[in-house]
Amino acid sequence: MKVRYFAWMKRTVGVADEEISPPADVRTVGDLVTWLRNRSAGHAEALAEGAAFGAAVDQRTVTFDVPITGAREVAFFPPFTGG
Amino acid sequence: MKVRYFAWMKRTVGVADEEISPPADVRTVGDLVTWLRNRSAGHAEALAEGAAFGAAVDQRTVTFDVPITGAREVAFFPPFTGG
Amino acid sequence: MAVRVQEGDFDVGAELDRLTKGNRRIGGLAVFVGLVREMHVREGLHRDRIDALTLEHYPGMTEKALEDIEAEANRRWPLEATLIVHRYGRMEAGDRIVLVAVGSPHREAAFEACEFLVDWLKTKAPFWKLEETPAGEKWVGAHEGDDAAAARWEKKAQ
Amino acid sequence: MAVRVQEGDFDVGAELDRLTKGNRRIGGLAVFVGLVREMHVREGLHRDRIDALTLEHYPGMTEKALEDIEAEANRRWPLEATLIVHRYGRMEAGDRIVLVAVGSPHREAAFEACEFLVDWLKTKAPFWKLEETPAGEKWVGAHEGDDAAAARWEKKAQ
């Protein structure tokens, strides 16, 4: 599974994307956030509890209770500021 | 004083504009309407009581109680349908 | 601020470029282009298609009325640029009739002022539409919806 | 219906001509052009002028998000033509960022749908603004007003 980071989260994590293989008990986006925090200090900071960020599974915005089973790509990003 | 007619009122009156010299007791736009009705059957029809038309004095929209004293140009027209 | 009444067509891209050029304070540009729409009207047993219309106006008064409307928009909203171009004469379905453009630092003001200008010019500028139907010419009656749309802004003025 | 995400500038006049060409049912075309606005921000003792920004986006998801938003507008209003062109990459003050255009038989629908599209794309399309200030780069925080503007339309959906 590919994880992608955008805007300041990308700078904080230190990579734009990475291939990961989380264990089977990482079922939802929220589970994945918790699991990713242990990968590095940058991950822990970018994905900190209380930080305002959103997620997409296979390029559709989702809430954190959505399962990631079978997903090819999960993305994390700060609130959108386009337009 | 010049009087101008627009849209279907112009066709009904039969002229686009005309020079007039109303008597001194024709003081307001409303007085002028009443006075103009006697000029021809076309005038009477175009300016009939109850017909929906507006007026301008010197190219500004006015209500019928506005005086015409000193006016160079009075215009009558149906409701606007531009845009 | 600019107002133009002309018989010929206008170039939307060129007009907007000219309007915003060199002004770096405009964040949002709201634009309206009014077009001649092909219409079908039922007149007794006939169903007529309207393919063209002629816009009559009151030269002199038209410019004054549009300038008044534009000035009013600039009083109500913090605008950086406003433009009204209105055509008169004969136009066919698909042709452009009117261009209204409003630039402001903020998009909300641009949208509101643009809608205000369109609503007001329909009820306060001396234009009259004469439609060509297969059965002959027909003057367009005032549209009640236009009066209602314009009236919205009267209330806000109080 | 069309959505485009591109690095280069767009030609507003040409885009609008292409959008409405041959469609004689469009009476009103409502357009929004978003521009990079020169801004002044106070950061501690400094007053910085922002002259340029870089728009990052999420290729693939951006197009999907814009198509979803466009489809929603077409469900809510009777529209004849819709177009969203959004740029990414580096832009300077005065540059165009986004074009939203909506054609409808009636101007009210065109205006409403255009405003809806602009509000929604600001909060639902994956773009992030990085501003260049003399003191360095700075990610733009989400604007509360944008959430409020987008929320208007959520209520209307019920």
Coordinates of C-alpha atoms in Angstrom, one line a residue:
Chain A
M1 CA 0.0 0.0 0.0
K2 CA 1.2 3.5 -0.9
V3 CA 0.9 6.4 1.6
R4 CA 1.2 9.9 0.3
Y5 CA 1.7 13.2 2.2
F6 CA 1.0 16.7 0.9
A7 CA 1.9 20.3 1.6
W8 CA 3.6 20.9 5.0
M9 CA 2.9 17.2 6.1
K10 CA 5.2 16.1 3.3
R11 CA 8.0 18.4 4.5
T12 CA 7.5 17.3 8.1
V13 CA 7.4 13.5 7.4
G14 CA 10.4 14.0 5.1
V15 CA 9.0 12.0 2.1
A16 CA 6.3 12.6 -0.5
D17 CA 5.2 8.9 -0.4
E18 CA 6.3 5.5 0.9
E19 CA 5.3 1.9 0.4
I20 CA 4.1 0.3 3.7
S21 CA 2.7 -3.1 4.8
P22 CA 0.8 -2.5 8.0
P23 CA -0.2 -5.5 10.1
A24 CA -3.7 -7.0 9.7
D25 CA -5.1 -5.3 12.8
V26 CA -4.6 -1.9 11.1
R27 CA -8.1 -1.8 9.6
T28 CA -9.2 1.9 9.3
V29 CA -7.6 5.2 8.3
G30 CA -7.5 6.0 12.1
D31 CA -5.7 2.8 12.8
L32 CA -3.2 3.6 10.1
V33 CA -2.6 7.1 11.5
T34 CA -1.8 5.6 14.9
W35 CA 0.5 3.0 13.4
L36 CA 2.4 5.5 11.2
R37 CA 3.2 7.7 14.2
N38 CA 5.8 5.1 15.3
R39 CA 7.8 5.2 12.0
S40 CA 9.7 8.4 12.8
A41 CA 9.7 11.7 14.8
G42 CA 8.6 13.4 11.6
H43 CA 5.6 11.0 11.2
A44 CA 4.7 11.5 14.9
E45 CA 4.7 15.3 14.4
A46 CA 2.8 15.5 11.1
L47 CA 0.2 13.0 12.2
A48 CA 0.0 14.2 15.9
E49 CA -3.3 13.9 17.7
G50 CA -5.2 17.2 17.5
A51 CA -3.5 18.2 14.3
A52 CA -5.9 19.4 11.6
F53 CA -5.5 17.0 8.7
G54 CA -7.6 15.0 6.4
A55 CA -7.3 11.7 4.5
A56 CA -8.2 10.2 1.1
V57 CA -8.4 6.5 0.3
D58 CA -7.8 5.8 -3.4
Q59 CA -8.2 9.5 -4.2
R60 CA -11.5 10.1 -2.5
T61 CA -11.8 12.1 0.7
V62 CA -12.8 9.9 3.7
T63 CA -13.4 10.1 7.4
F64 CA -11.0 8.3 9.7
D65 CA -13.4 5.4 10.5
V66 CA -13.3 4.2 6.8
P67 CA -11.6 0.8 6.3
I68 CA -8.4 0.7 4.3
T69 CA -8.8 -2.9 3.3
G70 CA -7.8 -3.4 -0.3
A71 CA -6.8 0.2 -0.7
R72 CA -4.0 1.0 -3.2
E73 CA -3.3 4.5 -2.0
V74 CA -3.9 6.4 1.2
A75 CA -3.1 10.1 1.4
F76 CA -2.8 12.6 4.3
F77 CA -3.0 16.4 3.8
P78 CA -3.8 19.7 5.6
P79 CA -7.1 21.5 4.9
F80 CA -7.4 22.5 1.2
T81 CA -6.7 26.1 0.3
G82 CA -7.2 26.2 -3.5
G83 CA -9.4 28.4 -5.6
Chain B
M1 CA -39.9 71.1 -25.5
K2 CA -39.2 67.8 -27.2
V3 CA -41.3 64.7 -26.4
R4 CA -39.9 61.3 -27.3
Y5 CA -41.6 57.9 -27.6
F6 CA -40.0 54.5 -27.5
A7 CA -40.7 50.9 -28.5
W8 CA -44.4 50.2 -29.2
M9 CA -45.4 53.6 -28.0
K10 CA -43.4 55.1 -30.9
R11 CA -45.3 52.9 -33.4
T12 CA -48.7 53.7 -31.8
V13 CA -48.1 57.5 -31.6
G14 CA -46.7 57.4 -35.1
V15 CA -43.6 59.5 -34.5
A16 CA -40.4 59.0 -32.6
D17 CA -40.4 62.6 -31.3
E18 CA -42.1 65.9 -31.7
E19 CA -41.7 69.5 -30.6
I20 CA -44.5 70.8 -28.4
S21 CA -45.5 73.9 -26.6
P22 CA -48.0 73.0 -23.9
P23 CA -49.9 75.8 -22.1
A24 CA -48.6 77.1 -18.7
D25 CA -51.1 75.0 -16.7
V26 CA -49.4 71.8 -17.9
R27 CA -47.0 71.6 -15.0
T28 CA -46.2 68.0 -14.3
V29 CA -45.5 64.8 -16.3
G30 CA -49.0 63.7 -15.4
D31 CA -50.5 67.0 -16.8
L32 CA -48.5 66.5 -20.0
V33 CA -49.8 63.0 -20.5
T34 CA -53.4 64.2 -20.2
W35 CA -52.7 67.1 -22.6
L36 CA -50.9 64.9 -25.1
R37 CA -53.8 62.5 -25.3
N38 CA -55.8 65.1 -27.3
R39 CA -53.3 65.4 -30.1
S40 CA -54.3 62.2 -32.0
A41 CA -56.0 58.8 -31.7
G42 CA -52.5 57.3 -31.6
H43 CA -51.5 59.6 -28.7
A44 CA -54.7 58.7 -26.8
E45 CA -54.0 55.0 -27.3
A46 CA -50.3 55.0 -26.4
L47 CA -50.8 57.2 -23.4
A48 CA -54.1 55.7 -22.3
E49 CA -55.1 55.6 -18.6
G50 CA -54.1 52.3 -17.1
A51 CA -51.4 51.6 -19.7
A52 CA -48.1 50.6 -18.2
F53 CA -45.6 53.1 -19.2
G54 CA -42.9 55.2 -17.6
A55 CA -41.4 58.6 -18.2
A56 CA -38.1 60.4 -18.1
V57 CA -37.4 64.1 -17.8
D58 CA -34.1 65.2 -19.3
Q59 CA -33.0 61.5 -19.5
R60 CA -33.7 60.6 -15.9
T61 CA -36.6 58.3 -14.9
V62 CA -39.2 60.2 -13.0
T63 CA -42.6 59.7 -11.4
F64 CA -45.6 61.5 -12.9
D65 CA -45.9 64.1 -10.2
V66 CA -42.5 65.6 -11.2
P67 CA -42.7 69.1 -12.7
I68 CA -41.7 69.6 -16.4
T69 CA -40.9 73.3 -15.9
G70 CA -37.7 74.1 -17.8
A71 CA -37.3 70.5 -19.2
R72 CA -35.7 70.2 -22.6
E73 CA -36.8 66.6 -23.2
V74 CA -39.6 64.4 -21.9
A75 CA -39.7 60.8 -22.9
F76 CA -42.4 58.1 -22.6
F77 CA -41.7 54.3 -22.8
P78 CA -42.9 50.9 -21.9
P79 CA -41.2 49.0 -19.0
F80 CA -37.5 48.2 -19.8
T81 CA -36.6 44.8 -21.1
G82 CA -32.9 44.9 -21.6
G83 CA -30.0 42.8 -20.3
Chain C
M1 CA -15.4 52.2 -13.8
A2 CA -16.6 52.1 -17.3
V3 CA -19.8 51.9 -19.3
R4 CA -20.2 51.4 -23.0
V5 CA -23.3 51.1 -25.3
Q6 CA -22.5 49.9 -28.7
E7 CA -24.0 48.2 -31.8
G8 CA -21.1 45.8 -32.5
D9 CA -20.0 42.7 -30.6
F10 CA -17.4 42.8 -27.8
D11 CA -14.4 40.5 -27.1
V12 CA -14.8 39.1 -23.6
G13 CA -11.2 38.1 -23.1
A14 CA -9.8 41.4 -24.3
E15 CA -12.3 43.4 -22.2
L16 CA -11.4 41.4 -19.0
D17 CA -7.7 41.7 -19.7
R18 CA -8.0 45.4 -20.0
L19 CA -10.1 45.7 -16.9
T20 CA -7.7 43.8 -14.6
K21 CA -4.4 44.7 -16.2
G22 CA -1.9 46.2 -13.7
N23 CA -4.3 45.9 -10.7
R24 CA -2.8 43.4 -8.3
R25 CA -5.4 43.9 -5.7
I26 CA -8.1 41.9 -7.5
G27 CA -8.6 38.5 -6.1
G28 CA -11.9 37.6 -7.7
L29 CA -13.4 38.7 -11.0
A30 CA -17.1 37.9 -11.4
V31 CA -18.5 38.1 -14.9
F32 CA -21.8 37.8 -16.6
V33 CA -22.4 37.5 -20.3
G34 CA -26.0 37.7 -21.5
L35 CA -26.7 35.9 -24.8
V36 CA -29.7 35.8 -27.2
R37 CA -31.4 32.6 -26.3
E38 CA -33.4 30.6 -28.9
M39 CA -37.0 30.5 -27.5
H40 CA -40.2 28.9 -28.3
V41 CA -43.4 30.7 -27.6
R42 CA -47.0 29.5 -28.1
E43 CA -49.3 32.1 -29.7
G44 CA -52.7 30.7 -30.1
L45 CA -52.4 27.6 -32.2
H46 CA -48.9 28.5 -33.4
R47 CA -45.6 27.5 -31.8
D48 CA -43.0 30.1 -32.9
R49 CA -39.3 29.9 -32.6
I50 CA -37.6 33.2 -31.9
D51 CA -34.3 33.4 -33.7
A52 CA -33.4 37.1 -33.5
L53 CA -34.3 40.3 -31.7
T54 CA -33.7 44.0 -32.0
L55 CA -32.7 46.0 -29.0
E56 CA -33.9 49.6 -29.1
H57 CA -32.5 52.0 -26.6
Y58 CA -32.6 55.6 -25.6
P59 CA -29.2 57.1 -26.6
G60 CA -27.9 59.4 -23.9
M61 CA -30.2 58.2 -21.2
T62 CA -28.9 54.7 -21.5
E63 CA -25.3 55.7 -20.7
K64 CA -26.5 57.9 -17.8
A65 CA -28.6 55.0 -16.4
L66 CA -25.8 52.5 -16.6
E67 CA -23.3 55.0 -15.0
D68 CA -25.8 55.5 -12.1
I69 CA -26.1 51.8 -11.6
E70 CA -22.4 51.3 -11.7
A71 CA -21.8 54.1 -9.2
E72 CA -24.4 52.5 -6.9
A73 CA -22.5 49.2 -7.0
N74 CA -19.3 51.0 -6.2
R75 CA -20.9 52.7 -3.2
R76 CA -22.3 49.4 -1.8
W77 CA -19.2 47.1 -2.3
P78 CA -15.5 47.6 -2.1
L79 CA -14.7 47.1 -5.8
E80 CA -11.5 47.5 -7.7
A81 CA -12.9 47.4 -11.2
T82 CA -16.4 47.5 -12.9
L83 CA -17.4 47.3 -16.5
I84 CA -20.7 47.2 -18.3
V85 CA -20.9 46.8 -22.1
H86 CA -24.4 46.6 -23.6
R87 CA -25.2 46.2 -27.2
Y88 CA -28.2 47.5 -29.2
G89 CA -29.5 46.7 -32.6
R90 CA -30.3 43.4 -34.2
M91 CA -28.9 40.2 -32.7
E92 CA -29.4 36.5 -33.5
A93 CA -29.6 33.5 -31.2
G94 CA -26.2 32.7 -29.7
D95 CA -25.1 36.4 -30.0
R96 CA -23.8 38.2 -26.9
I97 CA -26.0 41.1 -25.7
V98 CA -24.3 42.3 -22.5
L99 CA -21.1 42.0 -20.5
V100 CA -20.9 42.8 -16.8
A101 CA -17.6 42.4 -15.0
V102 CA -16.7 43.2 -11.4
G103 CA -13.3 42.8 -9.8
S104 CA -12.8 42.9 -6.0
P105 CA -10.2 41.8 -3.5
H106 CA -12.9 39.3 -2.3
R107 CA -15.0 37.0 -4.3
E108 CA -18.2 37.5 -2.3
A109 CA -18.3 41.2 -3.1
A110 CA -17.5 40.5 -6.7
F111 CA -20.3 38.0 -7.1
E112 CA -22.9 40.1 -5.2
A113 CA -22.1 43.3 -7.1
C114 CA -22.1 41.5 -10.4
E115 CA -25.6 40.0 -9.7
F116 CA -26.8 43.4 -8.5
L117 CA -25.6 45.1 -11.7
V118 CA -27.3 42.5 -13.9
D119 CA -30.6 42.7 -12.0
W120 CA -30.6 46.5 -11.9
L121 CA -29.7 47.1 -15.5
K122 CA -32.6 44.8 -16.6
T123 CA -35.1 47.1 -14.8
K124 CA -33.4 50.5 -14.8
A125 CA -31.7 50.9 -18.1
P126 CA -33.8 52.0 -21.1
F127 CA -33.7 49.0 -23.4
W128 CA -36.6 47.4 -25.2
K129 CA -36.5 44.0 -26.9
L130 CA -38.4 43.4 -30.2
E131 CA -38.5 39.7 -31.1
E132 CA -38.7 38.3 -34.6
T133 CA -41.1 35.4 -34.9
P134 CA -42.2 33.7 -38.0
A135 CA -45.6 35.4 -37.4
G136 CA -44.0 38.9 -37.2
E137 CA -42.4 41.3 -34.7
K138 CA -43.4 41.3 -31.1
W139 CA -42.4 43.6 -28.3
V140 CA -41.2 41.7 -25.2
G141 CA -43.2 42.4 -22.0
A142 CA -41.4 43.2 -18.8
H143 CA -40.6 40.0 -16.9
E144 CA -42.0 39.9 -13.4
G145 CA -39.0 37.9 -12.2
D146 CA -36.7 40.8 -13.2
D147 CA -38.7 43.2 -11.0
A148 CA -38.5 40.7 -8.1
A149 CA -34.8 40.3 -8.6
A150 CA -34.2 44.0 -8.7
A151 CA -36.4 44.5 -5.7
R152 CA -34.1 42.3 -3.5
W153 CA -31.5 45.0 -3.7
E154 CA -33.9 47.8 -2.8
K155 CA -34.6 46.1 0.5
K156 CA -30.9 45.7 1.2
A157 CA -30.5 49.5 0.7
Q158 CA -32.6 50.3 3.8
Chain D
M1 CA -19.1 19.5 -18.7
A2 CA -15.3 19.8 -18.5
V3 CA -12.6 19.9 -15.9
R4 CA -9.0 20.7 -16.5
V5 CA -6.0 21.0 -14.2
Q6 CA -2.9 22.5 -15.8
E7 CA 0.3 24.4 -15.0
G8 CA 0.0 27.0 -17.8
D9 CA -2.3 30.0 -18.1
F10 CA -5.7 29.9 -19.8
D11 CA -7.3 32.2 -22.3
V12 CA -10.6 33.3 -20.8
G13 CA -12.1 34.5 -24.1
A14 CA -11.2 31.4 -26.0
E15 CA -12.4 29.1 -23.2
L16 CA -15.8 30.9 -23.0
D17 CA -16.2 30.9 -26.8
R18 CA -15.6 27.1 -27.0
L19 CA -17.9 26.5 -24.0
T20 CA -20.9 28.3 -25.5
K21 CA -20.3 27.8 -29.3
G22 CA -23.3 26.3 -31.1
N23 CA -25.5 26.2 -28.0
R24 CA -28.4 28.5 -28.6
R25 CA -30.1 27.6 -25.3
I26 CA -27.8 29.6 -23.1
G27 CA -29.2 32.9 -22.0
G28 CA -26.8 33.6 -19.2
L29 CA -23.1 32.8 -18.7
A30 CA -21.8 33.4 -15.2
V31 CA -18.0 33.3 -14.9
F32 CA -15.5 33.6 -12.1
V33 CA -11.8 34.2 -12.5
G34 CA -9.6 33.9 -9.4
L35 CA -6.4 35.9 -9.5
V36 CA -3.3 36.0 -7.3
R37 CA -3.8 39.0 -5.1
E38 CA -1.0 41.0 -3.7
M39 CA -1.3 40.7 0.0
H40 CA 0.3 42.3 3.1
V41 CA 0.6 40.2 6.2
R42 CA 1.9 41.2 9.6
E43 CA 4.3 38.6 11.1
G44 CA 5.6 39.9 14.5
L45 CA 7.3 43.2 13.8
H46 CA 7.5 42.6 10.0
R47 CA 5.0 43.6 7.4
D48 CA 5.5 41.3 4.5
R49 CA 4.2 41.6 1.0
I50 CA 3.3 38.4 -0.8
D51 CA 4.1 38.6 -4.4
A52 CA 3.9 35.0 -5.5
L53 CA 2.6 31.6 -4.5
T54 CA 3.0 28.0 -5.5
L55 CA -0.1 25.8 -5.7
E56 CA 0.5 22.1 -4.9
H57 CA -2.1 19.6 -5.8
Y58 CA -2.9 15.9 -5.7
P59 CA -2.7 14.7 -9.4
G60 CA -5.5 12.3 -10.1
M61 CA -7.5 13.1 -7.0
T62 CA -7.8 16.8 -8.1
E63 CA -9.5 15.9 -11.4
K64 CA -11.9 13.4 -9.6
A65 CA -12.8 16.0 -6.9
L66 CA -13.5 18.7 -9.5
E67 CA -15.6 16.3 -11.6
D68 CA -17.6 15.4 -8.6
I69 CA -18.2 19.0 -7.8
E70 CA -19.2 19.8 -11.4
A71 CA -21.6 16.8 -11.5
E72 CA -23.2 18.0 -8.2
A73 CA -23.8 21.4 -9.8
N74 CA -25.4 19.8 -12.8
R75 CA -27.7 17.8 -10.5
R76 CA -28.8 20.9 -8.6
W77 CA -29.4 23.3 -11.5
P78 CA -30.6 23.1 -15.1
L79 CA -27.2 23.9 -16.7
E80 CA -26.3 23.8 -20.4
A81 CA -22.5 24.1 -20.0
T82 CA -20.0 24.0 -17.1
L83 CA -16.2 24.4 -17.1
I84 CA -13.6 24.4 -14.4
V85 CA -9.9 25.2 -15.2
H86 CA -7.6 25.2 -12.3
R87 CA -3.8 25.9 -12.4
Y88 CA -1.1 24.6 -10.2
G89 CA 2.6 25.5 -9.8
R90 CA 4.1 29.0 -9.3
M91 CA 2.1 32.1 -9.9
E92 CA 2.7 35.8 -9.3
A93 CA 0.4 38.6 -8.2
G94 CA -2.0 39.4 -11.0
D95 CA -1.9 35.9 -12.5
R96 CA -5.0 33.9 -13.1
I97 CA -5.5 30.8 -10.9
V98 CA -8.9 29.4 -11.7
L99 CA -11.7 29.8 -14.1
V100 CA -15.2 28.7 -13.4
A101 CA -17.9 29.2 -16.1
V102 CA -21.6 28.1 -16.1
G103 CA -24.1 28.6 -18.9
S104 CA -27.8 28.2 -18.3
P105 CA -31.0 29.3 -20.0
H106 CA -31.6 31.5 -16.9
R107 CA -29.2 33.8 -15.2
E108 CA -30.2 33.0 -11.7
A109 CA -29.2 29.3 -12.1
A110 CA -26.0 30.3 -13.8
F111 CA -25.0 32.7 -11.0
E112 CA -26.0 30.3 -8.2
A113 CA -24.2 27.3 -9.7
C114 CA -21.1 29.4 -10.4
E115 CA -20.9 30.6 -6.8
F116 CA -21.5 27.0 -5.6
L117 CA -18.7 25.7 -7.7
V118 CA -16.2 28.3 -6.5
D119 CA -17.2 27.8 -2.8
W120 CA -17.0 24.0 -3.1
L121 CA -13.7 23.8 -5.0
K122 CA -12.1 25.9 -2.3
T123 CA -12.9 23.4 0.4
K124 CA -13.2 20.1 -1.5
A125 CA -10.5 20.1 -4.1
P126 CA -7.0 19.0 -3.0
F127 CA -5.0 22.2 -3.5
W128 CA -2.6 23.8 -1.1
K129 CA -1.1 27.4 -1.3
L130 CA 2.5 28.1 -0.4
E131 CA 3.1 31.8 -0.2
E132 CA 6.4 33.5 -0.9
T133 CA 7.2 36.2 1.6
P134 CA 10.5 38.1 2.0
A135 CA 10.9 36.2 5.3
G136 CA 10.5 32.8 3.5
E137 CA 7.8 30.3 2.4
K138 CA 4.6 30.0 4.3
W139 CA 1.7 27.5 3.9
V140 CA -1.6 29.2 3.8
G141 CA -4.1 28.1 6.5
A142 CA -7.6 27.2 5.6
H143 CA -9.9 30.2 5.6
E144 CA -12.9 30.0 7.9
G145 CA -14.9 32.1 5.6
D146 CA -14.4 29.4 2.9
D147 CA -15.9 26.7 5.2
A148 CA -18.8 29.0 6.0
A149 CA -19.4 29.7 2.3
A150 CA -19.2 26.0 1.4
A151 CA -21.5 25.1 4.3
R152 CA -24.3 27.3 2.8
W153 CA -24.8 24.8 0.1
E154 CA -24.8 21.8 2.5
K155 CA -27.9 23.2 4.1
K156 CA -29.6 23.7 0.8
A157 CA -29.1 20.1 -0.1
Q158 CA -31.4 18.9 2.7

